[in-house]
Tab-separated table of C-alpha atoms in Angstrom:
chain	number	residue	atom	x	y	z
A	1	MET	CA	-0.147	-0.392	-0.143
A	2	GLY	CA	2.641	2.374	0.711
A	3	LEU	CA	4.225	2.029	-2.594
A	4	GLN	CA	1.152	2.422	-4.352
A	5	VAL	CA	0.493	5.854	-2.546
A	6	LEU	CA	4.526	6.416	-3.192
A	7	PHE	CA	3.705	6.323	-7.275
A	8	PHE	CA	0.547	8.247	-7.032
A	9	TYR	CA	2.085	11.248	-4.968
A	10	LEU	CA	5.148	10.676	-7.800
A	11	PHE	CA	2.374	10.974	-10.704
A	12	ALA	CA	0.367	13.491	-9.703
A	13	PHE	CA	3.733	16.091	-8.788
A	14	ILE	CA	4.902	15.559	-12.176
A	15	ALA	CA	1.434	15.943	-13.485
A	16	VAL	CA	0.716	18.929	-11.985
A	17	ALA	CA	4.137	20.652	-12.737
A	18	SER	CA	3.902	19.708	-16.674
A	19	ALA	CA	0.737	20.879	-16.716
A	20	PHE	CA	1.439	24.382	-15.504
A	21	MET	CA	4.716	24.028	-18.087
A	22	VAL	CA	1.990	23.909	-20.853
A	23	ILE	CA	1.041	27.309	-19.883
A	24	ALA	CA	4.678	28.855	-18.860
A	25	ALA	CA	6.772	27.497	-21.609
A	26	ARG	CA	7.948	30.350	-24.031
A	27	ASN	CA	8.505	27.667	-26.933
A	28	PRO	CA	5.409	26.082	-28.221
A	29	VAL	CA	6.995	22.917	-29.015
A	30	TYR	CA	8.147	22.580	-25.503
A	31	SER	CA	4.522	23.290	-24.305
A	32	VAL	CA	3.326	20.459	-26.431
A	33	LEU	CA	6.094	18.110	-25.330
A	34	PHE	CA	4.944	18.846	-21.531
A	35	LEU	CA	1.407	18.219	-22.381
A	36	ILE	CA	2.018	14.812	-23.675
A	37	LEU	CA	4.439	14.227	-20.438
A	38	THR	CA	0.841	15.317	-18.683
A	39	PHE	CA	-1.215	12.739	-20.292
A	40	PHE	CA	1.575	10.088	-19.669
A	41	ASN	CA	1.255	10.689	-15.883
A	42	SER	CA	-2.741	10.857	-15.755
A	43	ALA	CA	-2.531	7.278	-17.248
A	44	GLY	CA	-0.594	6.480	-14.520
A	45	LEU	CA	-3.159	7.743	-11.946
A	46	PHE	CA	-5.854	5.893	-13.933
A	47	LEU	CA	-4.001	2.704	-13.701
A	48	LEU	CA	-3.785	2.742	-10.025
A	49	ALA	CA	-7.113	3.893	-9.540
A	50	GLY	CA	-7.860	0.954	-11.238
A	51	ALA	CA	-9.567	2.468	-14.673
A	52	GLU	CA	-6.961	0.988	-17.038
A	53	PHE	CA	-9.721	1.811	-20.440
A	54	LEU	CA	-9.252	5.138	-19.235
A	55	ALA	CA	-5.275	5.182	-19.338
A	56	MET	CA	-5.188	3.528	-22.643
A	57	ILE	CA	-7.296	5.572	-24.161
A	58	LEU	CA	-5.751	8.763	-22.783
A	59	LEU	CA	-2.088	7.297	-24.743
A	60	VAL	CA	-3.402	6.002	-27.881
A	61	VAL	CA	-5.893	8.830	-28.704
A	62	TYR	CA	-4.844	11.594	-27.314
A	63	VAL	CA	-0.836	11.155	-26.992
A	64	GLY	CA	-1.156	8.733	-30.151
A	65	ALA	CA	-2.826	11.077	-32.052
A	66	VAL	CA	-4.170	14.694	-30.739
A	67	ALA	CA	-1.290	15.289	-29.257
A	68	VAL	CA	1.474	14.222	-31.788
A	69	LEU	CA	-1.190	16.525	-34.501
A	70	PHE	CA	-0.353	19.323	-32.400
A	71	LEU	CA	3.458	18.798	-32.300
A	72	PHE	CA	3.621	18.425	-36.108
A	73	VAL	CA	0.838	21.683	-36.835
A	74	VAL	CA	3.174	23.872	-34.041
A	75	MET	CA	6.331	22.294	-35.851
A	76	MET	CA	5.792	22.975	-39.946
A	77	LEU	CA	3.510	26.245	-39.446
A	78	ASP	CA	5.472	29.469	-39.733
A	79	ILE	CA	3.257	31.183	-37.060
A	80	ASP	CA	4.488	34.620	-35.055
A	81	PHE	CA	3.983	33.494	-31.706
A	82	ALA	CA	4.841	36.979	-30.054
A	83	GLU	CA	2.217	38.882	-32.737
A	84	LEU	CA	-0.343	35.749	-31.754
A	85	ARG	CA	0.377	36.367	-27.904
A	86	ALA	CA	0.191	40.685	-28.241
A	87	GLY	CA	-3.556	40.269	-27.132
A	88	VAL	CA	-3.688	37.595	-24.671
A	89	LEU	CA	-4.347	40.008	-21.850
A	90	GLU	CA	-7.649	40.726	-23.476
A	91	TYR	CA	-8.866	37.457	-23.072
A	92	ALA	CA	-7.792	37.013	-19.486
A	93	PRO	CA	-11.208	38.230	-17.887
A	94	VAL	CA	-12.886	35.389	-20.340
A	95	GLY	CA	-10.563	32.720	-19.257
A	96	ALA	CA	-10.735	33.589	-15.596
A	97	LEU	CA	-14.624	33.704	-15.285
A	98	ILE	CA	-14.612	30.154	-17.230
A	99	GLY	CA	-11.525	29.019	-14.669
A	100	LEU	CA	-13.782	29.713	-12.219
A	101	ILE	CA	-17.290	28.047	-13.147
A	102	LEU	CA	-14.835	24.492	-13.962
A	103	ALA	CA	-13.119	25.197	-10.262
A	104	ALA	CA	-16.832	25.461	-8.970
A	105	GLU	CA	-18.349	22.433	-10.914
A	106	LEU	CA	-15.405	19.750	-9.942
A	107	ILE	CA	-15.899	21.247	-6.229
A	108	ILE	CA	-19.500	20.612	-6.836
A	109	VAL	CA	-18.922	17.290	-7.820
A	110	VAL	CA	-16.203	16.552	-5.113
A	111	GLY	CA	-17.903	18.023	-2.378
A	112	GLY	CA	-21.257	16.327	-3.180
A	113	ALA	CA	-19.505	12.626	-3.171
A	114	SER	CA	-17.301	13.459	0.096
A	115	PHE	CA	-20.512	14.737	2.142
A	116	SER	CA	-22.878	12.663	0.636
A	117	PRO	CA	-21.991	9.242	-0.051
A	118	GLU	CA	-25.248	7.964	-0.540
A	119	ILE	CA	-25.466	9.786	-3.765
A	120	ALA	CA	-23.609	6.875	-5.025
A	121	LYS	CA	-25.917	4.155	-4.124
A	122	GLY	CA	-28.500	5.832	-6.057
A	123	ILE	CA	-26.924	5.228	-9.806
A	124	SER	CA	-29.156	2.934	-11.737
A	125	MET	CA	-26.362	0.996	-13.482
A	126	PRO	CA	-23.632	0.442	-10.009
A	127	ILE	CA	-20.367	-0.546	-11.231
A	128	PRO	CA	-19.853	-4.514	-10.845
A	129	ALA	CA	-16.736	-5.604	-8.336
A	130	ILE	CA	-13.379	-6.184	-10.108
A	131	ALA	CA	-13.563	-10.090	-9.664
A	132	ASP	CA	-16.603	-10.224	-11.417
A	133	ARG	CA	-16.183	-8.237	-14.360
A	134	THR	CA	-13.359	-6.279	-15.387
A	135	ASN	CA	-13.226	-2.658	-15.813
A	136	THR	CA	-13.232	-2.430	-19.873
A	137	ALA	CA	-15.631	-5.395	-19.880
A	138	ALA	CA	-18.711	-3.832	-18.285
A	139	LEU	CA	-18.165	-0.268	-19.970
A	140	GLY	CA	-18.587	-2.126	-22.792
A	141	ASP	CA	-21.601	-3.757	-21.511
A	142	VAL	CA	-22.639	-0.402	-21.076
A	143	LEU	CA	-21.884	0.887	-24.300
A	144	TYR	CA	-22.870	-1.894	-26.780
A	145	THR	CA	-26.284	-2.890	-24.861
A	146	HIS	CA	-28.244	-0.236	-23.763
A	147	TYR	CA	-26.775	3.034	-25.644
A	148	VAL	CA	-25.818	1.367	-28.887
A	149	TYR	CA	-27.764	3.637	-31.020
A	150	PHE	CA	-26.499	7.019	-28.799
A	151	PHE	CA	-23.079	5.276	-29.191
A	152	GLN	CA	-23.896	4.956	-33.456
A	153	ILE	CA	-24.874	8.576	-33.517
A	154	ALA	CA	-22.351	10.008	-31.951
A	155	GLY	CA	-20.130	8.217	-34.223
A	156	LEU	CA	-22.050	9.361	-37.304
A	157	VAL	CA	-21.839	13.097	-35.840
A	158	LEU	CA	-18.368	12.658	-35.760
A	159	LEU	CA	-18.039	11.133	-39.531
A	160	VAL	CA	-20.197	14.087	-40.251
A	161	ALA	CA	-17.938	16.567	-38.695
A	162	MET	CA	-15.058	15.196	-40.268
A	163	ILE	CA	-16.431	15.576	-43.878
A	164	GLY	CA	-17.611	18.857	-42.942
A	165	ALA	CA	-14.107	19.643	-41.996
A	166	ILE	CA	-12.510	18.530	-45.303
A	167	VAL	CA	-15.149	20.325	-47.643
A	168	LEU	CA	-14.679	23.504	-45.454
A	169	THR	CA	-11.242	23.312	-45.873
A	170	LEU	CA	-11.341	22.140	-49.276
A	171	ARG	CA	-11.078	25.239	-51.808
A	172	HIS	CA	-10.590	25.205	-55.382
A	173	ARG	CA	-8.285	28.630	-56.006
A	174	THR	CA	-8.680	29.605	-60.048
A	175	ASN	CA	-5.504	31.285	-60.378
A	176	ILE	CA	-3.387	28.090	-59.136
A	177	LYS	CA	-2.007	25.768	-61.976
A	178	ARG	CA	-3.046	22.025	-60.709
A	179	GLN	CA	-1.937	18.930	-61.985
A	180	SER	CA	-5.136	16.943	-63.955
A	181	ILE	CA	-3.856	13.301	-64.855
A	182	PRO	CA	-6.173	12.201	-67.317
A	183	GLN	CA	-5.422	15.719	-69.419
A	184	GLN	CA	-1.741	14.585	-69.769
A	185	VAL	CA	-2.277	10.736	-70.495
A	186	ALA	CA	-4.698	11.602	-73.370
A	187	ARG	CA	-2.182	14.317	-74.874
A	188	THR	CA	-1.017	13.714	-78.760
A	189	PRO	CA	1.595	15.112	-79.999
A	190	GLU	CA	-0.753	17.517	-81.975
A	191	THR	CA	-1.891	19.007	-79.001
A	192	ALA	CA	1.697	18.533	-77.504
A	193	VAL	CA	4.156	20.024	-79.672
A	194	GLU	CA	3.538	23.064	-81.595
A	195	VAL	CA	6.021	24.065	-84.121
A	196	VAL	CA	6.491	28.026	-84.734
A	197	THR	CA	8.121	28.880	-88.103
A	198	VAL	CA	10.425	32.627	-86.834
A	199	LYS	CA	11.622	34.934	-89.495
A	200	PRO	CA	15.319	35.614	-89.160
A	201	GLY	CA	16.144	37.997	-87.385
A	202	GLN	CA	12.784	37.997	-85.136
A	203	GLY	CA	12.191	36.444	-81.973
A	204	ILE	CA	9.587	33.989	-80.466
């Protein structure tokens, strides 16, 4: 039990410190790397809490896809971050308001579970014991039986959002030359070569 508590405080300290460095680092590449470190330590905390499914999802989805995508975008795009940070103080009140709302919600959730433990007993579908059913299997039972239609609708909404993002970013500009494979394949010597008779002393 002492070793588990030691690892909990170790993961928690590194997660909090790296999360602070995400917003404190001046280089955006360092911020993304600290974000990946935060995700790894959060996954370790989930493992200690017995939520192995959330830990794997955090590593596979967020670290393997989202954070790496952020890193590639930050490294490939030529962004003037000094100009980007110029108006950050204008949005400070809005950010502080959102932070206060999130803090109030966390206090309500944690405080309600601490001061009223009987709230957890009123859950319609309680979590089965680990010995009877694993965490991942229990979550799969709920998603693919009771909420299978909502799960499919959520996937459809994400698909529509992805197609919409592709359509919005795909712009056809008229003043840009584009390669047309069918036109190149269908070229003939008559259309590809033009013989010009130049008179002596004149240019083309």
